[in-house]
Coordinates of C-alpha atoms and ligand atoms in Angstrom, one line a residue:
X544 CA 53.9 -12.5 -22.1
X545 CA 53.6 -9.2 -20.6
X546 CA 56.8 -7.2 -19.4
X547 CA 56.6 -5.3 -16.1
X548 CA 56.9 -2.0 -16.5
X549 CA 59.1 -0.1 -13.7
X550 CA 57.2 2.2 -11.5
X551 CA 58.7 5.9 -11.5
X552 CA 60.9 5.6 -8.2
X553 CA 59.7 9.7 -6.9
X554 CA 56.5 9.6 -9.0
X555 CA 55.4 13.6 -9.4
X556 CA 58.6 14.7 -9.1
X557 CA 58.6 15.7 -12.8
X558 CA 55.9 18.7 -12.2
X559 CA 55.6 19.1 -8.3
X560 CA 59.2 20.5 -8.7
X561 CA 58.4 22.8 -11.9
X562 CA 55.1 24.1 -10.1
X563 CA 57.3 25.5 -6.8
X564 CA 57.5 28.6 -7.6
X565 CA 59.6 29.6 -4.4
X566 CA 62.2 27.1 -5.9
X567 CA 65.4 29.4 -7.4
X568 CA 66.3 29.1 -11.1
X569 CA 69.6 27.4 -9.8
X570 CA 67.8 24.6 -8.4
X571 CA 65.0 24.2 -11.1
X572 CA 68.1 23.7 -13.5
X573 CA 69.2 20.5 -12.0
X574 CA 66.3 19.7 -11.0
X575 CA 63.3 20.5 -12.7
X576 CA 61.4 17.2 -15.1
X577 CA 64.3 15.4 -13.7
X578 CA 64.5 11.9 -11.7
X579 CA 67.4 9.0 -11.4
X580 CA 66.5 6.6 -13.9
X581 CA 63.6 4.1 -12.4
X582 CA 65.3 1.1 -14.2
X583 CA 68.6 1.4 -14.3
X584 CA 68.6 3.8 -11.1
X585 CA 71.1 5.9 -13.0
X586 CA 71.6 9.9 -11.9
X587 CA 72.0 10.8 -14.5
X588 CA 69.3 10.4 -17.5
X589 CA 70.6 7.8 -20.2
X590 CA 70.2 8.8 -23.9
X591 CA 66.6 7.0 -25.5
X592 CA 67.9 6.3 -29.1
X593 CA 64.7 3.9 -30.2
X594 CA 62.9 5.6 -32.3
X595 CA 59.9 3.7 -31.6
X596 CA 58.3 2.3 -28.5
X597 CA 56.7 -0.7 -27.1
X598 CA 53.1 -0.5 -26.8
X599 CA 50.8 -2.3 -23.8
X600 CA 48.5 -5.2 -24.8
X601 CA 45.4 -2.8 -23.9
X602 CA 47.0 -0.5 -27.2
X603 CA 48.5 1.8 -24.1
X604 CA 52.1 3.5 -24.3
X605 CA 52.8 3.1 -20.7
X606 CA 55.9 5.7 -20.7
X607 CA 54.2 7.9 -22.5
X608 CA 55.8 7.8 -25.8
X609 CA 55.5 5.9 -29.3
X610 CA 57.6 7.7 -31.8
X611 CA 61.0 9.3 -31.5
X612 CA 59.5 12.0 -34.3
X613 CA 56.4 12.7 -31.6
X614 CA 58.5 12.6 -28.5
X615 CA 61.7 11.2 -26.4
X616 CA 62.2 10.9 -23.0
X617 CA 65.3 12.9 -23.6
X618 CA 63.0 15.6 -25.2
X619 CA 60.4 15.4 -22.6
X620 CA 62.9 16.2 -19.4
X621 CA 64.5 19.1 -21.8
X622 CA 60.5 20.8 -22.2
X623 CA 60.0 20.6 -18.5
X624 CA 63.3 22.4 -17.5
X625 CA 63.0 25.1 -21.0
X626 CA 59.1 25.4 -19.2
X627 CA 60.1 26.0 -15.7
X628 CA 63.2 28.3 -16.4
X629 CA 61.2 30.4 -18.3
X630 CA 57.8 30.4 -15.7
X631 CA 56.0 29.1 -18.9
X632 CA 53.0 26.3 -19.0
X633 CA 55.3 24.6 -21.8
X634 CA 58.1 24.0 -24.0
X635 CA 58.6 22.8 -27.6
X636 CA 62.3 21.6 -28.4
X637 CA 63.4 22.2 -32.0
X638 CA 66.5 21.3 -33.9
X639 CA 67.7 24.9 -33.9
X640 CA 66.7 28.2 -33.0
X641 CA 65.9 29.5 -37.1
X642 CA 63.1 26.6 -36.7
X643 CA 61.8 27.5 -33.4
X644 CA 61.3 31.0 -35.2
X645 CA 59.7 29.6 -38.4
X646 CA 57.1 27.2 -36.0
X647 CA 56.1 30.1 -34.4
X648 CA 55.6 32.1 -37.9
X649 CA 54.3 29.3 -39.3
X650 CA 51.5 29.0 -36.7
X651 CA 50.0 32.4 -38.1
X652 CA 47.1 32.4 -41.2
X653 CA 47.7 34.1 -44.5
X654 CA 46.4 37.7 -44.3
X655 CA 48.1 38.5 -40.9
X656 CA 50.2 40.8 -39.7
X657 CA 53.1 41.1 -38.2
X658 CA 55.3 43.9 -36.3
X659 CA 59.1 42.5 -36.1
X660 CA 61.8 44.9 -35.1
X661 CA 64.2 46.9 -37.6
X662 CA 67.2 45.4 -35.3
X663 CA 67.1 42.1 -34.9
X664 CA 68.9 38.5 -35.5
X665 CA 69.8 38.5 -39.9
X666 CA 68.1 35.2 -39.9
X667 CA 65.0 36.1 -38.5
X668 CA 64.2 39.2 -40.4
X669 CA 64.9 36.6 -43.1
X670 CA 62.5 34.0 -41.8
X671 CA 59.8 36.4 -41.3
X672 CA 60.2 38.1 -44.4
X673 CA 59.9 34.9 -46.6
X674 CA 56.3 34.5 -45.2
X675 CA 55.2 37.2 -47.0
X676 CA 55.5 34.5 -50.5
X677 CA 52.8 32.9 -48.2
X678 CA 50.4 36.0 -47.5
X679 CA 51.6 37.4 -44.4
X680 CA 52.4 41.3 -44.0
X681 CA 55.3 42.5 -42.3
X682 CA 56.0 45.8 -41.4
X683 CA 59.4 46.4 -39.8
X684 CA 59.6 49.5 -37.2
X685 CA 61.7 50.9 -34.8
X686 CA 60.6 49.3 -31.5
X687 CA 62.4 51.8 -29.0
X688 CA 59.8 54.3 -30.6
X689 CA 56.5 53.4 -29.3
X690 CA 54.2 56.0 -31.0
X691 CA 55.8 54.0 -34.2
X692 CA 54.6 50.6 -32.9
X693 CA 51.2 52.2 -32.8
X694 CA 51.4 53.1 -36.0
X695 CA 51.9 50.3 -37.0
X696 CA 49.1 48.2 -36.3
X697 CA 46.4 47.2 -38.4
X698 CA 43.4 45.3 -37.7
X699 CA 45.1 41.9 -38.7
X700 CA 47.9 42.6 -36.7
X701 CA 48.3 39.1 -34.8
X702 CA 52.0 39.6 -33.5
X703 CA 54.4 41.8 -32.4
X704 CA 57.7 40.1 -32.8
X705 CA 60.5 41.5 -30.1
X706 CA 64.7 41.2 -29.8
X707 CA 65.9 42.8 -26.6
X708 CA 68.4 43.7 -26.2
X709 CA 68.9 43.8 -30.7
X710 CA 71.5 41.9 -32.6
X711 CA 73.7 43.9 -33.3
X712 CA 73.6 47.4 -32.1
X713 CA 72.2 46.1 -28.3
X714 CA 69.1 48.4 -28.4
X715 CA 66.7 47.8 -25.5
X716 CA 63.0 47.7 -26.1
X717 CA 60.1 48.0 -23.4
X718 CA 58.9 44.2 -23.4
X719 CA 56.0 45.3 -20.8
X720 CA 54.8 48.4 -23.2
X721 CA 55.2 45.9 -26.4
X722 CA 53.1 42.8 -24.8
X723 CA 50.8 45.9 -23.7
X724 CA 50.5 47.6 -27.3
X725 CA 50.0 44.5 -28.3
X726 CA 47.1 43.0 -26.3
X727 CA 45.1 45.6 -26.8
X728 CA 45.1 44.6 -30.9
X729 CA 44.2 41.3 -30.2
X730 CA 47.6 40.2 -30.6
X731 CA 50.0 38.2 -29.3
X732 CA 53.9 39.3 -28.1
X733 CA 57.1 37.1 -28.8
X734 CA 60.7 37.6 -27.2
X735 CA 63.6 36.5 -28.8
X736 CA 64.8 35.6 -25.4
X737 CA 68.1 33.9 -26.6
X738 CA 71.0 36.6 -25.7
X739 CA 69.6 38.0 -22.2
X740 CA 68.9 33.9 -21.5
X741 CA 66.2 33.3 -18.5
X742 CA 68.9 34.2 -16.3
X743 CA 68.6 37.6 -17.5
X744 CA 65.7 38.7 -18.4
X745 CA 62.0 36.8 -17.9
X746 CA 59.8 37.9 -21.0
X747 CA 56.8 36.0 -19.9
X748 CA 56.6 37.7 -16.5
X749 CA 56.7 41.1 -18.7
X750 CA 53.8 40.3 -20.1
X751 CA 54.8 38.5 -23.2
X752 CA 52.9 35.0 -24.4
X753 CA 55.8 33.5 -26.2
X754 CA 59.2 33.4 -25.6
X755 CA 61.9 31.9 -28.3
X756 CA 65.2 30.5 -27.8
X757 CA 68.6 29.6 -30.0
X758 CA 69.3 26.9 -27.3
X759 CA 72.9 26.8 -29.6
X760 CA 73.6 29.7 -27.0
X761 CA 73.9 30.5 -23.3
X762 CA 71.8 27.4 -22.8
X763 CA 74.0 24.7 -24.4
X764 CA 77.3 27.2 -23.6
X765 CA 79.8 24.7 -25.1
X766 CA 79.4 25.6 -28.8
X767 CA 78.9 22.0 -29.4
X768 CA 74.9 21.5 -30.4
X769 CA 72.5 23.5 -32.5
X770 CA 69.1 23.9 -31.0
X771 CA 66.2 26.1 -30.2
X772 CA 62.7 26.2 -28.1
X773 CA 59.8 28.2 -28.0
X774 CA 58.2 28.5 -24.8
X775 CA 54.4 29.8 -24.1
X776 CA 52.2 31.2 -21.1
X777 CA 49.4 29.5 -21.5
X778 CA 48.5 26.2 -23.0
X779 CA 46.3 27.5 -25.7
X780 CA 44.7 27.1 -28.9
X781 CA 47.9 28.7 -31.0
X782 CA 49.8 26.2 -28.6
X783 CA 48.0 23.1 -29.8
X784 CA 49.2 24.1 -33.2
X785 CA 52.4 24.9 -32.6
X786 CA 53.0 21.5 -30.3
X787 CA 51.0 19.6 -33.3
X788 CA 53.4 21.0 -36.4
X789 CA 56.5 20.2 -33.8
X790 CA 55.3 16.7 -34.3
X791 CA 54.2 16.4 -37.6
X792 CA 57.1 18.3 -39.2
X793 CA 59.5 16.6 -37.1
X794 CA 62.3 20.0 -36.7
X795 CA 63.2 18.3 -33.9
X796 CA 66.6 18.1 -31.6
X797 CA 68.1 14.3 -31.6
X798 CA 68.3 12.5 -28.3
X799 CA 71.7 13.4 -27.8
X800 CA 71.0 17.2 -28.4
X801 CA 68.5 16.9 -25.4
X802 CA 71.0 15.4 -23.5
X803 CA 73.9 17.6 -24.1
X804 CA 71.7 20.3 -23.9
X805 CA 70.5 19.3 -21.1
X806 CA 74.1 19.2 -19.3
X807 CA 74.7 23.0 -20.1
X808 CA 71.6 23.8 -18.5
X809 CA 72.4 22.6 -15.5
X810 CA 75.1 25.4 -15.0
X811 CA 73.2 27.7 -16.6
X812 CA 72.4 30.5 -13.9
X813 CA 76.3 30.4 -12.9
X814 CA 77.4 30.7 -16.4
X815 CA 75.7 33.3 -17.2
X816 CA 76.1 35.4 -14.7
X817 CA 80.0 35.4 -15.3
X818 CA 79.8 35.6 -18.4
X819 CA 78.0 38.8 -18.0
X820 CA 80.6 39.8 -15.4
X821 CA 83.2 39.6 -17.7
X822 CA 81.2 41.3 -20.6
X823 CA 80.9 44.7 -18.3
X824 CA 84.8 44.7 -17.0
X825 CA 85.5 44.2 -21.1
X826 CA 82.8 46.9 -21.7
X827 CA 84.0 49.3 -18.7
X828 CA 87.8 49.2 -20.1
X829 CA 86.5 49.6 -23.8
X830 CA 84.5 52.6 -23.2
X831 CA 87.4 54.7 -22.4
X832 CA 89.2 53.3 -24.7
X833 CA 91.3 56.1 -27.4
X834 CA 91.1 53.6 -30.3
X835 CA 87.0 52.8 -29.9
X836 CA 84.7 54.8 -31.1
X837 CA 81.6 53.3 -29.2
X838 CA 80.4 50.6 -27.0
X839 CA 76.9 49.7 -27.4
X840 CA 76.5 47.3 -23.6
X841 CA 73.3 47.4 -21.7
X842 CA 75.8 47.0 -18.8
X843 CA 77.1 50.7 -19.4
X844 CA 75.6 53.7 -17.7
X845 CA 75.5 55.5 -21.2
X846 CA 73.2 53.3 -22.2
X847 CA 70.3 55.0 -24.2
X848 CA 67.8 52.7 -22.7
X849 CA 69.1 52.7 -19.2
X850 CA 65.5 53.1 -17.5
X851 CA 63.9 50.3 -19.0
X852 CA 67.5 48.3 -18.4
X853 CA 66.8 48.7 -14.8
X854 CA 63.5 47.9 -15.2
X855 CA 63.4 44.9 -17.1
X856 CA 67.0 43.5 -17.3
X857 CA 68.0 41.1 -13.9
X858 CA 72.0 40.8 -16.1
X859 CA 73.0 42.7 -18.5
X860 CA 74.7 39.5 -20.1
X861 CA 78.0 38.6 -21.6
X862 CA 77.1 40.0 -25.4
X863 CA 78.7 43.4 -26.4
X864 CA 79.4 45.3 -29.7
X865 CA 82.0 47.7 -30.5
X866 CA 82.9 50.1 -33.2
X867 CA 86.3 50.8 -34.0
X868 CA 87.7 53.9 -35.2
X869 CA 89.6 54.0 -38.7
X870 CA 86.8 51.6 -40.2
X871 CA 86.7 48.5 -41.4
X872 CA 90.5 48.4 -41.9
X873 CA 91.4 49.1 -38.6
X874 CA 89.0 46.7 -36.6
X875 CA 89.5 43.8 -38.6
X876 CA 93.2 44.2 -38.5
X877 CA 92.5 44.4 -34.5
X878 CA 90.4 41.3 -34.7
X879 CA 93.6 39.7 -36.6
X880 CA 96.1 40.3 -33.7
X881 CA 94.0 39.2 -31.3
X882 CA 95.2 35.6 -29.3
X883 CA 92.4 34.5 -26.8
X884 CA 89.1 35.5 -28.6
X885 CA 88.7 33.5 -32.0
X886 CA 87.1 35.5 -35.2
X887 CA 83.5 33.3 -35.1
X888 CA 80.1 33.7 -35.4
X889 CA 77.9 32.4 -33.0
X890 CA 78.0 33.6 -28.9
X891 CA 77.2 31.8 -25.7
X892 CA 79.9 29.4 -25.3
X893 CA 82.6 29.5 -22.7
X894 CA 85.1 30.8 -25.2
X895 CA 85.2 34.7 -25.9
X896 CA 84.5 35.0 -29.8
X897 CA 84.8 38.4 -31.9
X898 CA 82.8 38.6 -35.4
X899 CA 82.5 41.3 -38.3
X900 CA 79.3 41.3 -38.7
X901 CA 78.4 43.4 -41.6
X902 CA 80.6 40.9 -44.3
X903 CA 78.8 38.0 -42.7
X904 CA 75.1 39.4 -42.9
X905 CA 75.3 40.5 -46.8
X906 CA 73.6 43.3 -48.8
X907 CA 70.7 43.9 -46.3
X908 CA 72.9 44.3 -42.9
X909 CA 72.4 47.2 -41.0
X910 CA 75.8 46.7 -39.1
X911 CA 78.2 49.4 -39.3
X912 CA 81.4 48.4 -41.3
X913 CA 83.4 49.2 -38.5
X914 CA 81.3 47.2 -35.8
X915 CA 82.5 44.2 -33.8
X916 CA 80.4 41.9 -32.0
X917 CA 82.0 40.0 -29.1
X918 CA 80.5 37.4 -27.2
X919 CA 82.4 37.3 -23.6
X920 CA 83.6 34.0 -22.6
X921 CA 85.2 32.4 -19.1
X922 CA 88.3 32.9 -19.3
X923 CA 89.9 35.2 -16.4
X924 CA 88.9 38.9 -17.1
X925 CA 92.7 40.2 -16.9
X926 CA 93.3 38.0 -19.6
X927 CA 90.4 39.4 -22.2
X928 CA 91.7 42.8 -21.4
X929 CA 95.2 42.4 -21.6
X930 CA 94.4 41.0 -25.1
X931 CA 92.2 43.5 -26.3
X932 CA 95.2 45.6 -25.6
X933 CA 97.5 44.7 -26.9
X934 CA 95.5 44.2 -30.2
X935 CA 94.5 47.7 -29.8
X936 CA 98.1 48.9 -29.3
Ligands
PLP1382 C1 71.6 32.4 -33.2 C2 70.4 33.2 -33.0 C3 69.2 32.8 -33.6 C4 69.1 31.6 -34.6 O1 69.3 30.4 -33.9 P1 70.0 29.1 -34.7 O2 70.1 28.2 -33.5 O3 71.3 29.6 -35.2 O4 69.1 28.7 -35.7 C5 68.1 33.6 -33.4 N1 68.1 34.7 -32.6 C6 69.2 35.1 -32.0 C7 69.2 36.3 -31.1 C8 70.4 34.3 -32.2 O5 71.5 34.8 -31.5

């Protein structure tokens, strides 16, 4: 017996949609890879759970897919929106944001190089580092200084790894003069994309190849999944490897991360741009605060980096870090009287959260003792200032 197999209802819809590039990030969030259900004529997609799938009786996988472990329906709709919100040829999903990094790591030979920034996310100085038990080089520099990147390189420099703005001091790096710098070694130029999100900042258009994403962020923005994604330019030959270890290694999100996932992106372009309102009227009132010592936002006119802000930056986003004056001491004792923000790691969700970072980051942090990061939530501005008030008071 042979089953029918439904015809997609709006057949092209999938890429037709991602491939309009006059289309607005708002609408390629809803709508991009996505189509009511052609069998159940749900809007919304259902969650795939098999992990395996029928095959045809001419050895065909009609839907495309055979194994959960190589690909989901779930997964596939997630690729095409990560894909179009970034202006890339594709996506790969991952099962968190520390994988995505090591995939893209992992996709380099022993004996290269690598440039990765003196500022940047604990875990991926850690991730990169550990590759050098493997034969990789690393050399870490100071990316705001440019004559240092050129320093740097060596002839088996194959990528320049980038974080702008840096976890946690908010430095801003040129992304353009990186990919540029870059290029002309023969290498290849990766964003940490995850704090600025697509919203803010569109690495790819800058001139990078590959951008990465903690999807456990701005993109899910409900603090409920762990994720990541790396998304590339072109559909090269580093791609085919990186989409071929996706599959074979299996870091992959489950169908109900995609979904869920899936659901946050769908607001993401409104989120984020109130988040980030909310980060600058928290920054603004900060700044001229008596009790804070400095406000590192690339919202802030004082920013060191404000030229390439304007040039590169659409948002300055919702992520801020503060240092306190009176040390440690004093801004955790701040951090204690707070009500509305909750003392977590972790940013992107709709609920502001303040973190110590240097007793979270151990021995090798380069976070001052009396340094706060905040990630800026939803809740009403007045509110996150009256509390940050009176836990200053
Ligand atoms: C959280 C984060 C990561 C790591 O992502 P996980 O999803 O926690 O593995 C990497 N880079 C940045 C900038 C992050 O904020």
């Amino acid at each position: 017996m042979t089953r029918p197999v439904a015809a997609p209802t709006r057949p092209g819809v999938l890429f037709s949609l991602m491939a309009d590039s006059s289309l607005h990030l708002e609408t390629l969030a809803i709508h991009a890879g996505h189509r009511p259900d052609p069998i159940t004529g749900a809007v919304t997609t259902p969650i795939v759970l098999s992990s395996t799938f029928e095959r045809a009786p001419d050895l065909s996988y009609p839907a495309g897919h055979n194994y959960a472990r190589s690909g989901n329906p779930n997964r596939a709709e997630l690729e095409t929106v990560l894909a179009a919100l970034e202006g890339g040829a594709e996506a790969a999903a991952y099962a968190s944001g520390s994988a995505a990094t090591y995939a893209a790591i992992a996709a380099l030979a022993p004996g290269e190089h690598v440039i990765a920034p003196l500022d940047a996310y604990y875990g991926t100085r850690q991730v990169i580092a550990e590759k050098e038990r493997w034969g990789l080089t690393v050399s870490f520099v100071d990316q705001t200084n440019l004559a240092a990147v050129r320093a740097a390189i060596r002839p088996t420099t194959r990528m320049i790894w980038i974080e702008t703005p840096s976890n946690p001091l908010l430095t801003v790096t040129d992304i353009a003069a990186l990919a540029e710098i870059a290029h002309a070694a023969g290498a290849i130029a990766v964003v940490d994309n995850t704090w600025p999100s697509p919203v803010g900042q569109r690495p790819l258009s800058l001139g990078a190849d590959l951008v990465m994403h903690s999807t456990t962020k701005y993109l899910g923005g409900h603090s409920d999944l762990t994720g990541g994604a790396l998304v590339t330019r072109t559909a090269d030959e580093r791609w085919a490897r990186i989409r071929s270890s996706q599959k074979e290694v299996g870091a992959i999100p489950s169908a109900f991360d995609c979904w869920l996932l899936l659901r946050g992106i769908r607001t993401l372009p409104w989120r984020v741009r109130a988040h980030s309102a909310n980060a600058l009227a928290v920054a603004e009132y900060l700044a001229t605060h008596p009790k804070i010592e400095a406000v590192h936002y690339p919202g802030l006119t004082s920013h060191p980096a404000r030229a390439i802000i304007e040039k590169q930056m659409l948002l300055p986003g919702g992520m801020l870090s503060i240092q306190v004056k009176g040390g440690m001491e004093a801004a955790v004792a701040m951090t204690n009287r707070l009500k509305i923000f909750t003392r977590a790691t972790s940013l992107g969700g709709v609920e502001s959260l303040i973190e110590h970072r240097q007793s979270i980051e151990g021995p090798t942090t380069r976070a001052p003792a009396n340094l706060l990061r905040v990630s800026v939530g939803l809740e009403h501005p007045h509110d996150l200032k009256g509390d940050l008030e009176q836990a200053l008071a």
